[in-house]
Short mmCIF file of C-alpha atoms in Angstrom, two decimals:
data_model
loop_
_atom_site.label_atom_id
_atom_site.label_comp_id
_atom_site.label_asym_id
_atom_site.label_seq_id
_atom_site.Cartn_x
_atom_site.Cartn_y
_atom_site.Cartn_z
CA MET A 1 124.70 90.98 97.16
CA LEU A 2 125.57 87.71 98.92
CA GLY A 3 123.17 84.78 98.72
CA GLY A 4 123.23 81.13 99.42
CA LYS A 5 124.21 79.18 102.49
CA ASN A 6 126.06 81.42 104.99
CA ARG A 7 129.70 81.55 104.05
CA THR A 8 130.93 82.39 107.54
CA THR A 9 129.78 79.09 108.92
CA THR A 10 131.54 77.39 106.07
CA PHE A 11 128.44 75.52 105.22
CA GLY A 12 128.14 73.37 101.92
CA LYS A 13 131.58 73.70 100.68
CA SER A 14 132.56 70.43 98.94
CA ASN A 15 134.40 71.75 95.83
CA THR A 16 137.47 69.62 96.40
CA LEU A 17 135.50 66.44 96.40
CA ARG A 18 133.55 67.25 93.46
CA ARG A 19 136.73 68.16 91.58
CA ALA A 20 138.29 64.72 92.04
CA ASN A 21 136.64 63.28 89.03
CA ASN A 22 137.93 65.99 86.78
CA THR A 23 141.49 65.53 88.10
CA GLN A 24 141.41 61.78 87.32
CA ALA A 25 140.19 62.63 83.89
CA ARG A 26 143.01 64.83 83.20
CA ARG A 27 145.57 62.34 84.64
CA GLN A 28 144.12 59.70 82.23
CA LEU A 29 144.69 62.00 79.20
CA GLU A 30 148.31 62.57 80.48
CA LEU A 31 148.88 58.88 80.55
CA TRP A 32 147.50 58.56 77.05
CA ASP A 33 149.84 61.25 75.87
CA GLU A 34 152.86 59.27 77.48
CA LEU A 35 151.70 56.15 75.78
CA GLN A 36 151.68 57.82 72.39
CA GLN A 37 155.14 59.19 72.80
CA GLU A 38 156.59 55.71 74.08
CA THR A 39 155.21 53.62 71.23
CA HIS A 40 157.31 52.83 68.03
CA HIS A 41 154.50 50.90 66.37
CA PRO A 42 151.79 53.37 65.21
CA ALA A 43 149.64 50.71 63.67
CA ARG A 44 149.58 48.61 66.89
CA MET A 45 149.07 51.58 69.25
CA ALA A 46 145.93 52.73 67.46
CA THR A 47 143.80 55.42 69.37
CA PRO A 48 140.90 53.85 71.09
CA CYS A 49 137.66 55.70 70.42
CA VAL A 50 136.99 57.13 74.00
CA ALA A 51 135.36 60.43 75.08
CA LEU A 52 135.38 60.89 78.65
CA ASP A 53 131.83 61.90 79.43
CA HIS A 54 131.19 62.19 83.09
CA PRO A 55 129.07 59.32 84.12
CA SER A 56 126.97 61.38 86.57
CA GLN A 57 125.58 63.48 83.73
CA THR A 58 122.47 61.27 83.42
CA GLN A 59 121.68 61.59 87.02
CA SER A 60 121.83 65.40 87.32
CA ASN A 61 119.73 68.05 85.98
CA SER A 62 122.62 69.37 83.78
CA LEU A 63 122.70 69.48 80.11
CA PRO A 64 124.61 66.65 78.38
CA ARG A 65 128.11 67.79 77.81
CA GLN A 66 131.64 66.44 77.42
CA LEU A 67 134.09 66.63 80.21
CA ILE A 68 137.14 67.02 78.08
CA PRO A 69 137.04 69.64 75.18
CA ASN A 70 137.43 68.16 71.78
CA SER A 71 140.51 70.23 70.89
CA HIS A 72 142.51 68.27 73.65
CA LEU A 73 141.80 64.75 72.13
CA PRO A 74 143.92 63.27 69.18
CA SER A 75 142.86 61.73 66.12
CA THR A 76 144.49 58.80 64.58
CA THR A 77 144.06 56.06 61.99
CA VAL A 78 143.28 52.32 63.05
CA LYS A 79 144.31 49.49 60.69
CA THR A 80 142.54 46.24 60.85
CA SER A 81 141.81 43.07 58.91
CA LYS A 82 137.98 42.94 59.54
CA THR A 83 135.53 45.62 60.43
CA GLU A 84 132.40 44.58 58.63
CA ASP A 85 130.64 43.60 61.84
CA ILE A 86 131.85 46.56 63.71
CA SER A 87 130.50 48.94 61.09
CA LYS A 88 127.13 47.24 61.16
CA THR A 89 127.13 47.64 65.08
CA ASP A 90 127.66 51.42 64.92
CA ALA A 91 127.77 52.82 61.54
CA ALA A 92 128.69 56.40 62.85
CA SER A 93 131.76 55.11 64.58
CA SER A 94 133.87 54.48 61.49
CA THR A 95 133.94 54.35 57.77
CA CYS A 96 135.29 51.13 56.21
CA SER A 97 136.39 49.93 52.89
CA SER A 98 137.65 46.45 51.74
CA ASN A 99 139.39 44.72 48.80
CA ALA A 100 140.72 41.22 48.24
CA SER A 101 143.91 41.56 50.12
CA ALA A 102 143.10 43.76 53.15
CA GLN A 103 140.54 46.01 54.66
CA THR A 104 141.32 49.46 56.12
CA CYS A 105 139.18 51.35 58.56
CA GLN A 106 139.90 54.93 59.65
CA SER A 107 138.35 55.95 62.88
CA GLU A 108 136.77 59.30 63.54
CA SER A 109 138.17 61.67 66.12
CA ILE A 110 138.29 60.37 69.72
CA SER A 111 135.83 63.03 70.66
CA ASP A 112 133.17 61.79 68.48
CA HIS A 113 132.86 58.52 70.45
CA SER A 114 131.73 57.65 73.89
CA LEU A 115 132.51 55.00 76.40
CA ARG A 116 129.26 53.28 75.51
CA THR A 117 130.16 52.99 71.86
CA ASN A 118 133.58 51.41 72.81
CA LYS A 119 131.83 48.96 75.11
CA ARG A 120 129.60 47.83 72.12
CA LEU A 121 132.52 47.57 69.83
CA LEU A 122 134.36 45.43 72.24
CA ASP A 123 131.38 43.21 72.91
CA GLN A 124 130.90 42.65 69.15
CA LEU A 125 134.55 41.63 68.72
CA HIS A 126 134.44 39.16 71.72
CA SER A 127 131.31 37.64 70.25
CA ASP A 128 132.78 36.83 66.81
CA PRO A 129 135.85 34.36 67.04
CA VAL A 130 136.82 35.18 63.48
CA ALA A 131 136.65 38.82 63.98
CA THR A 132 138.75 38.27 67.24
CA ALA A 133 141.30 36.19 65.57
CA GLN A 134 141.74 38.54 62.64
CA SER A 135 141.59 41.72 64.82
CA LYS A 136 144.23 40.56 67.42
CA THR A 137 146.66 43.07 66.13
CA ILE A 138 144.19 45.86 67.19
CA MET A 139 142.63 44.19 70.59
CA ASP A 140 145.89 43.48 72.31
CA PRO A 141 147.11 47.12 72.31
CA LEU A 142 143.63 48.45 73.03
CA GLN A 143 143.38 46.11 76.05
CA GLU A 144 146.80 47.34 77.19
CA ILE A 145 145.78 50.93 76.82
CA PHE A 146 142.46 50.41 78.45
CA GLN A 147 144.34 48.95 81.54
CA LYS A 148 146.83 51.70 81.90
CA LEU A 149 144.00 54.37 81.54
CA ASP A 150 141.97 52.46 84.12
CA LEU A 151 139.24 52.11 81.44
CA ALA A 152 139.29 48.36 81.03
CA PRO A 153 135.88 46.91 79.83
CA ASP A 154 135.27 45.12 83.25
CA LYS A 155 135.77 48.60 84.98
CA LEU A 156 133.43 50.63 82.76
CA ASP A 157 130.36 49.84 84.60
CA ILE A 158 128.15 51.14 81.58
CA LYS A 159 124.46 50.35 81.71
CA PRO A 160 121.92 50.67 78.71
CA GLN A 161 120.01 53.93 78.86
CA THR A 162 116.65 53.25 80.69
CA ASN A 163 113.32 55.15 80.74
CA ASP A 164 114.41 56.96 84.10
CA ASP A 165 117.51 58.29 82.12
CA LEU A 166 115.14 59.66 79.29
CA GLU A 167 112.88 61.14 82.08
CA LEU A 168 115.87 62.84 83.73
CA ASN A 169 116.84 64.36 80.31
CA SER A 170 113.30 65.45 79.63
CA ALA A 171 113.08 67.01 83.08
CA SER A 172 116.50 68.89 82.52
CA ASN A 173 115.22 70.22 79.22
CA SER A 174 112.01 71.24 80.85
CA SER A 175 113.79 73.07 83.66
CA LEU A 176 116.05 74.86 81.26
CA ASN A 177 112.94 76.02 79.17
CA HIS A 178 111.33 77.33 82.38
CA LEU A 179 114.32 79.24 83.31
CA LEU A 180 114.69 80.81 79.70
CA ASN A 181 111.05 81.68 79.86
CA LEU A 182 111.53 83.63 83.08
CA CYS A 183 114.42 85.49 81.22
CA ASN A 184 112.42 86.09 78.18
CA LEU A 185 114.98 84.07 76.11
CA GLU A 186 114.64 81.29 73.56
CA CYS A 187 118.31 80.02 74.17
CA PRO A 188 121.26 80.83 76.24
CA ILE A 189 123.41 83.81 75.15
CA PRO A 190 127.15 83.16 74.64
CA MET A 191 128.76 84.77 77.70
CA THR A 192 131.54 86.34 75.53
CA HIS A 193 128.59 88.24 73.57
CA PHE A 194 126.70 89.22 76.61
CA VAL A 195 126.30 93.09 76.94
CA PHE A 196 126.48 94.11 80.48
CA GLY A 197 125.43 97.56 79.59
CA GLY A 198 127.73 99.46 82.07
CA GLU A 199 131.25 99.71 83.38
CA LEU A 200 132.19 96.78 85.54
CA ILE A 201 134.31 97.77 88.49
CA GLU A 202 135.52 94.93 90.74
CA LYS A 203 134.47 91.68 92.30
CA ILE A 204 132.81 92.59 95.66
CA GLY A 205 132.12 89.30 97.18
CA GLU A 206 131.16 85.73 96.99
CA ALA A 207 128.63 83.11 98.21
CA THR A 208 128.51 79.37 98.10
CA TYR A 209 126.88 79.33 94.82
CA SER A 210 128.02 82.69 93.15
CA ASP A 211 130.33 85.52 92.63
CA VAL A 212 129.36 89.15 92.80
CA TYR A 213 130.59 92.09 90.82
CA SER A 214 129.86 95.87 91.01
CA MET A 215 129.10 97.82 87.84
CA TRP A 216 128.04 101.49 87.17
CA ARG A 217 125.26 101.84 84.62
CA MET A 218 122.71 104.43 83.35
CA SER A 219 119.27 103.93 84.88
CA LYS A 220 116.01 104.48 82.73
CA SER A 221 115.93 107.87 84.11
CA ASN A 222 119.41 108.63 82.73
CA GLU A 223 121.07 108.69 86.13
CA LYS A 224 124.16 106.75 87.01
CA GLU A 225 123.48 103.95 89.38
CA LEU A 226 125.48 101.17 91.05
CA VAL A 227 124.32 97.71 90.45
CA ALA A 228 125.51 94.26 91.72
CA VAL A 229 126.12 91.56 89.03
CA LYS A 230 125.55 88.10 90.54
CA VAL A 231 126.93 85.31 88.27
CA ILE A 232 125.71 81.90 89.18
CA PRO A 233 127.11 78.78 87.55
CA VAL A 234 124.07 76.33 87.44
CA GLY A 235 122.88 72.79 86.55
CA GLN A 236 126.38 70.83 86.52
CA THR A 237 126.98 69.22 89.90
CA ASP A 238 130.27 67.83 88.99
CA TYR A 239 131.92 71.16 88.86
CA GLY A 240 131.78 72.52 92.36
CA ASP A 241 128.83 73.55 94.36
CA GLN A 242 126.13 74.49 91.85
CA LEU A 243 122.57 75.28 92.16
CA SER A 244 120.09 73.27 90.09
CA LEU A 245 118.30 74.88 87.26
CA ASP A 246 114.93 74.67 89.29
CA ALA A 247 116.51 76.25 92.42
CA VAL A 248 117.82 79.27 90.59
CA ALA A 249 114.52 79.62 88.68
CA HIS A 250 112.68 79.80 92.04
CA GLU A 251 114.88 82.47 93.27
CA ILE A 252 114.45 84.41 89.98
CA HIS A 253 110.71 84.05 89.93
CA ILE A 254 110.31 85.23 93.54
CA THR A 255 112.72 88.23 93.07
CA GLN A 256 110.89 89.27 89.81
CA THR A 257 107.43 89.03 91.64
CA ILE A 258 108.65 91.13 94.46
CA SER A 259 110.36 93.54 92.15
CA LYS A 260 107.17 93.96 90.07
CA THR A 261 104.97 94.77 93.09
CA GLN A 262 107.49 97.45 94.07
CA ARG A 263 106.98 99.07 90.73
CA THR A 264 103.37 98.64 89.76
CA ASN A 265 101.22 97.83 92.80
CA GLN A 266 100.45 100.78 95.03
CA THR A 267 99.34 98.58 97.86
CA LEU A 268 102.69 96.94 97.88
CA CYS A 269 104.78 100.02 97.20
CA SER A 270 106.26 99.89 100.65
CA HIS A 271 108.37 96.90 99.87
CA LEU A 272 111.42 99.22 99.30
CA ASN A 273 113.30 97.10 101.81
CA PHE A 274 113.30 94.20 99.36
CA VAL A 275 116.17 94.04 96.67
CA ASP A 276 115.16 95.29 93.25
CA MET A 277 116.03 93.16 90.08
CA VAL A 278 117.11 95.14 87.19
CA GLN A 279 117.99 92.40 84.63
CA VAL A 280 118.45 88.70 84.42
CA SER A 281 119.72 86.47 81.70
CA VAL A 282 121.06 82.97 81.00
CA CYS A 283 124.39 82.55 79.45
CA THR A 284 126.82 79.78 78.33
CA GLY A 285 130.50 79.84 78.63
CA PRO A 286 133.45 80.15 78.54
CA TYR A 287 133.49 82.89 81.08
CA SER A 288 133.61 86.56 80.31
CA LYS A 289 137.33 87.75 80.10
CA GLN A 290 136.28 91.01 81.95
CA LEU A 291 134.78 89.18 84.92
CA LEU A 292 137.72 86.70 84.82
CA ASP A 293 140.27 89.49 85.29
CA LEU A 294 138.17 90.90 88.13
CA TRP A 295 137.82 87.42 89.69
CA GLN A 296 141.76 86.89 89.62
CA ASP A 297 142.35 90.31 91.15
CA PHE A 298 140.01 89.48 94.04
CA ASP A 299 141.64 86.07 94.44
CA SER A 300 145.08 87.43 94.61
CA GLN A 301 144.19 90.22 97.02
CA LYS A 302 141.68 88.43 99.31
CA GLY A 303 141.66 84.73 98.42
CA SER A 304 138.55 83.09 96.96
CA GLU A 305 136.91 80.04 98.41
CA ASN A 306 135.02 79.45 95.14
CA MET A 307 136.31 77.29 92.11
CA SER A 308 138.07 79.34 89.56
CA PRO A 309 136.06 80.14 86.50
CA ASN A 310 138.80 78.71 84.31
CA GLU A 311 137.97 75.28 85.59
CA TYR A 312 134.39 75.27 84.39
CA ALA A 313 133.43 73.28 81.23
CA ASP A 314 133.39 75.45 78.03
CA LYS A 315 129.47 74.77 77.70
CA GLN A 316 128.80 75.77 81.47
CA LEU A 317 125.53 77.48 81.97
CA TYR A 318 125.42 80.62 84.07
CA VAL A 319 122.76 82.93 85.40
CA ILE A 320 123.48 86.53 85.46
CA MET A 321 121.39 88.62 87.87
CA MET A 322 121.55 92.48 87.94
CA LEU A 323 120.28 93.77 91.22
CA LYS A 324 120.43 97.34 92.68
CA HIS A 325 123.64 97.69 94.88
CA GLU A 326 122.20 98.24 98.47
CA GLY A 327 125.27 98.30 100.55
CA ILE A 328 127.34 95.71 102.79
CA ASP A 329 125.83 92.84 104.66
CA LEU A 330 125.08 93.20 108.24
CA GLU A 331 127.84 90.86 109.19
CA HIS A 332 130.56 93.07 107.86
CA THR A 333 129.17 96.56 107.87
CA ALA A 334 130.79 99.37 109.89
CA LEU A 335 127.52 101.44 109.69
CA VAL A 336 125.66 99.82 112.78
CA LYS A 337 127.20 101.45 115.70
CA THR A 338 124.70 102.81 118.20
CA ALA A 339 121.42 101.79 120.04
CA ALA A 340 119.48 103.78 117.57
CA HIS A 341 120.97 101.92 114.66
CA VAL A 342 120.18 98.64 116.14
CA LYS A 343 116.55 99.62 116.77
CA SER A 344 116.23 100.89 113.31
CA VAL A 345 117.68 97.74 111.81
CA LEU A 346 115.23 95.63 113.93
CA LEU A 347 112.15 97.70 113.10
CA GLN A 348 112.77 97.85 109.26
CA VAL A 349 113.31 94.16 109.12
CA LEU A 350 110.14 93.45 111.28
CA LEU A 351 107.84 95.76 109.47
CA THR A 352 109.00 94.69 106.02
CA LEU A 353 108.36 91.10 106.99
CA ALA A 354 104.99 91.96 108.55
CA GLN A 355 103.66 93.55 105.36
CA ALA A 356 104.89 90.86 103.26
CA GLU A 357 103.20 88.38 105.58
CA GLN A 358 99.98 90.19 105.22
CA GLN A 359 100.06 90.87 101.47
CA MET A 360 101.76 87.59 100.12
CA GLN A 361 102.04 85.24 102.98
CA PHE A 362 105.70 85.67 102.57
CA GLU A 363 108.33 83.62 104.53
CA HIS A 364 111.94 84.46 103.85
CA ARG A 365 113.25 81.05 105.41
CA ASP A 366 116.90 82.16 105.21
CA LEU A 367 117.35 85.50 106.89
CA HIS A 368 120.81 85.24 108.17
CA TRP A 369 122.84 88.31 108.52
CA GLY A 370 124.52 87.87 105.23
CA ASN A 371 121.13 88.45 103.57
CA ILE A 372 120.60 91.67 105.22
CA LEU A 373 122.27 94.73 103.60
CA ILE A 374 122.85 98.11 105.16
CA ASN A 375 123.38 101.34 103.46
CA THR A 376 123.21 105.02 104.20
CA THR A 377 119.98 107.07 103.35
CA LEU A 378 118.97 110.69 103.45
CA LEU A 379 115.42 109.61 104.50
CA ASN A 380 114.67 110.56 108.18
CA SER A 381 112.03 108.07 108.35
CA ILE A 382 110.29 105.31 106.51
CA GLU A 383 106.46 104.60 106.77
CA TYR A 384 104.98 101.08 106.79
CA SER A 385 101.16 100.50 106.54
CA LEU A 386 99.64 97.52 108.37
CA SER A 387 96.06 96.39 108.10
CA THR A 388 94.16 93.70 110.07
CA PRO A 389 90.37 93.39 110.42
CA SER A 390 90.54 95.57 113.57
CA ILE A 391 93.43 97.80 112.86
CA ASN A 392 94.48 100.34 110.08
CA ARG A 393 97.86 101.71 110.94
CA THR A 394 100.76 103.61 109.56
CA ILE A 395 103.99 103.31 111.32
CA SER A 396 106.78 105.78 110.99
CA VAL A 397 110.31 104.27 111.58
CA PRO A 398 113.19 106.58 112.25
CA THR A 399 116.17 105.54 109.91
CA ALA A 400 118.97 106.85 112.03
CA GLY A 401 120.60 107.47 108.72
CA ILE A 402 120.60 103.71 107.62
CA LYS A 403 118.33 101.68 105.41
CA ILE A 404 118.10 97.84 105.23
CA THR A 405 117.53 95.68 102.21
CA ILE A 406 116.59 92.03 102.30
CA ILE A 407 118.09 89.79 99.60
CA ASP A 408 118.39 86.22 98.39
CA PHE A 409 114.88 84.47 98.02
CA ALA A 410 116.34 81.02 97.08
CA LEU A 411 114.51 79.27 100.00
CA SER A 412 111.60 81.69 100.38
CA ARG A 413 107.78 80.97 100.20
CA LEU A 414 105.13 83.35 98.95
CA GLU A 415 101.63 83.31 97.42
CA TYR A 416 100.92 85.91 94.85
CA GLY A 417 97.47 85.81 92.89
CA SER A 418 96.95 81.99 92.00
CA GLU A 419 100.65 81.19 92.28
CA LEU A 420 102.29 79.42 95.23
CA MET A 421 106.04 79.51 95.07
CA PHE A 422 108.27 77.57 97.73
CA MET A 423 111.35 75.39 97.93
CA ASP A 424 111.54 72.06 99.37
CA LEU A 425 114.46 71.93 101.74
CA GLU A 426 114.06 68.24 102.24
CA ARG A 427 115.98 67.95 98.86
CA ASP A 428 119.15 69.18 100.70
CA PRO A 429 119.49 67.44 104.05
CA GLU A 430 122.82 69.33 104.60
CA TYR A 431 120.88 72.20 105.90
CA PHE A 432 119.83 70.29 108.92
CA THR A 433 123.25 68.78 109.87
CA GLY A 434 125.28 71.94 110.53
CA PRO A 435 126.75 72.35 114.15
CA GLY A 436 124.60 74.39 116.62
CA PRO A 437 126.12 77.34 118.66
CA LYS A 438 127.08 75.13 121.66
CA GLU A 439 129.23 72.99 119.34
CA LYS A 440 132.66 73.50 117.87
CA ASP A 441 132.54 76.10 115.01
CA GLY A 442 128.87 75.94 115.32
CA ASP A 443 126.20 78.77 114.75
CA LEU A 444 122.67 79.55 115.72
CA GLN A 445 121.77 79.62 111.89
CA PHE A 446 121.77 75.78 111.76
CA ASP A 447 119.54 75.51 114.77
CA ILE A 448 117.01 77.84 112.96
CA TYR A 449 116.89 75.55 109.85
CA ARG A 450 116.09 72.52 112.21
CA LEU A 451 113.50 74.70 114.11
CA MET A 452 111.70 75.54 110.87
CA ARG A 453 111.83 71.87 109.79
CA GLU A 454 110.09 70.84 112.92
CA ALA A 455 107.41 73.71 112.53
CA VAL A 456 106.48 72.84 109.09
CA GLU A 457 106.72 69.14 109.78
CA LYS A 458 108.86 68.61 106.69
CA ASN A 459 105.96 69.95 104.44
CA TRP A 460 107.62 73.27 103.01
CA LYS A 461 104.67 73.84 100.82
CA GLN A 462 102.41 74.74 103.83
CA ARG A 463 102.27 78.33 105.25
CA CYS A 464 103.98 78.83 108.59
CA SER A 465 104.73 82.42 109.51
CA LYS A 466 106.49 81.06 112.64
CA THR A 467 109.50 80.46 110.42
CA ASN A 468 110.07 84.33 110.26
CA ILE A 469 109.79 84.51 114.09
CA PHE A 470 112.83 82.06 114.20
CA TRP A 471 114.83 84.41 112.14
CA ILE A 472 114.14 87.43 114.34
CA HIS A 473 115.30 85.27 117.24
CA TYR A 474 118.45 84.80 115.37
CA LEU A 475 118.89 88.36 114.41
CA CYS A 476 118.54 89.53 118.08
CA ASP A 477 121.41 87.19 118.79
CA LYS A 478 123.69 88.62 116.07
CA LEU A 479 122.80 92.28 116.97
CA LYS A 480 124.20 91.73 120.46
CA CYS A 481 127.72 91.63 118.72
CA VAL A 482 127.16 95.33 118.03
CA ALA A 483 125.77 96.45 121.32
CA LEU A 484 128.30 97.05 124.33
CA PRO A 485 128.43 94.31 126.91
CA ARG A 486 126.13 94.81 129.97
CA SER A 487 124.70 97.84 128.18
CA ALA A 488 120.91 98.68 128.26
CA THR A 489 120.62 97.83 124.48
CA GLN A 490 122.21 94.32 124.99
CA LYS A 491 119.75 93.38 127.99
CA LYS A 492 116.90 94.52 125.77
CA LEU A 493 118.07 92.48 122.86
CA ASP A 494 118.24 89.57 125.26
CA ARG A 495 114.80 90.06 126.45
CA LEU A 496 113.41 90.31 123.07
CA GLY A 497 115.19 87.30 121.82
CA LYS A 498 113.53 85.18 124.47
CA GLN A 499 110.00 86.85 124.22
CA VAL A 500 109.98 86.55 120.38
CA LEU A 501 109.42 82.77 120.26
CA LYS A 502 106.02 82.97 122.00
CA TYR A 503 104.51 84.72 118.83
CA ASN A 504 103.40 82.84 115.80
CA SER A 505 103.83 85.88 113.31
CA VAL A 506 105.82 89.06 112.92
CA LEU A 507 102.64 90.90 112.78
CA ASP A 508 101.49 89.77 116.04
CA MET A 509 104.84 90.53 117.51
CA ILE A 510 105.10 94.03 116.20
CA LEU A 511 101.52 95.00 117.41
CA SER A 512 102.47 93.74 121.01
CA GLU A 513 106.08 94.78 121.23
CA MET A 514 105.70 98.35 119.93
CA THR A 515 103.29 99.31 122.77
CA ASP A 516 105.57 97.86 125.50
CA THR A 517 107.66 100.54 126.96
CA LYS A 518 110.21 98.10 128.22
CA SER A 519 110.71 96.76 124.74
CA ILE A 520 113.58 97.81 122.44
CA LEU A 521 110.82 98.08 119.85
CA PHE A 522 108.69 100.60 121.76
CA LEU A 523 107.65 103.27 119.19
CA ASN A 524 104.79 105.82 119.01
CA THR A 525 102.36 105.12 116.28
CA LYS A 526 99.54 107.05 114.55
CA LYS A 527 96.30 105.88 113.20
CA CYS A 528 96.05 105.82 109.34
CA SER A 529 94.01 108.87 108.06
CA ARG A 530 92.93 106.97 105.13
CA PRO A 531 91.58 103.39 104.15
CA LEU A 532 94.49 101.17 103.31
#
């Protein structure tokens, strides 16, 4: 179940850049170990109280965390002549005792301090001449260590926490609570304790923001079913490409809504071409050993473009989505071979969108061919019901032995009851900067994002069914890869690709094209025998 930005167009891959800060931090710790080994004066080479918290954590929607695990950081004793003022500045940073001849202060573990605490300690010492003079034996080696670690006070660039910082932390907590509520959880589950409830098989694919595994499990009807386990690291932007908490909550909410309508609402039961969610949960790291073994097998056999789960923080958050396994995406399937297959794919996609447009004002907004899955089916036909003020119609579509499933609602918009769900794409300008089909390594997909942006006038909240039309235009172009060159099917796809842009909704297009004998979508229909 591949979601996110289309991998085939190498969109949004910036893991290398985002790993730079982690690499620098590890190198700093290596330098620190070297200094510890080189020194012959333990009292003078006292350990500075430093924890390498990533400076960007207050600017992201991630939960506060430490970049370096506590177990990697040494703990030592610092001797000094005067610590009274320091202990007053930050009582939590050290415990001091004094007597007539000398005063001794043992520092806490390096992991219990932050860069901010060190800055305050240094400022306090610099402001007190007596403390500076009496503490020279500590300050000289500290300054030397800071210089070698590239953590000198003049380079720390530490600012006091502002109201904006507090608001960001509050927003992060609010986003996490919303995500947990959607999953019916009070807190994240340790990933090592998560019960998958089935037999994990293998990693079957990956997208920009996730890794996908297959698993056998028993359904509620006690039948063995194949599910896709989508593991999404979320909320920490300094560890590779990760979705924000709000973005993944949006995808879950829409998927749950559509899945619910499939099970409970008879008027929407025909949405069998949308993926069905089986289970969703929020976990915290470290990564499951079962999944890690499967990830490494995939990497050794096929190579992975994603960051290894070993590189994530121990407190990394993950969303685990279990979805019914519905086959292989259109880009990689070998099932679409004939003109009948091409026609079936088009009609199933179109009628699924047309129904959803009517009933939920649905727009997918990211329907590239990685988000259309193809599987075999024993059904000879699938029926779709369309209703307008003037027409009630049931349309039966021959399957030609295949069934499509639409996945990944991360960018989608829909209205259900009193709820309006949408994603503001203006938050991620990268969508609109990819090369078009006439450019080197370009793809029509990126032109579609730009066409949508123009149609909605950068207001992604508003309804604009034309966005679905743009993706049908894209789909006609991609299906030409299946049709034989200069064949009748390819000519009809060319014609439809041009014709489609004159319509404002998929429903309008369906009602017109299915009655046109020259159209690839021409199909006999029958009037519905009962009110819809």
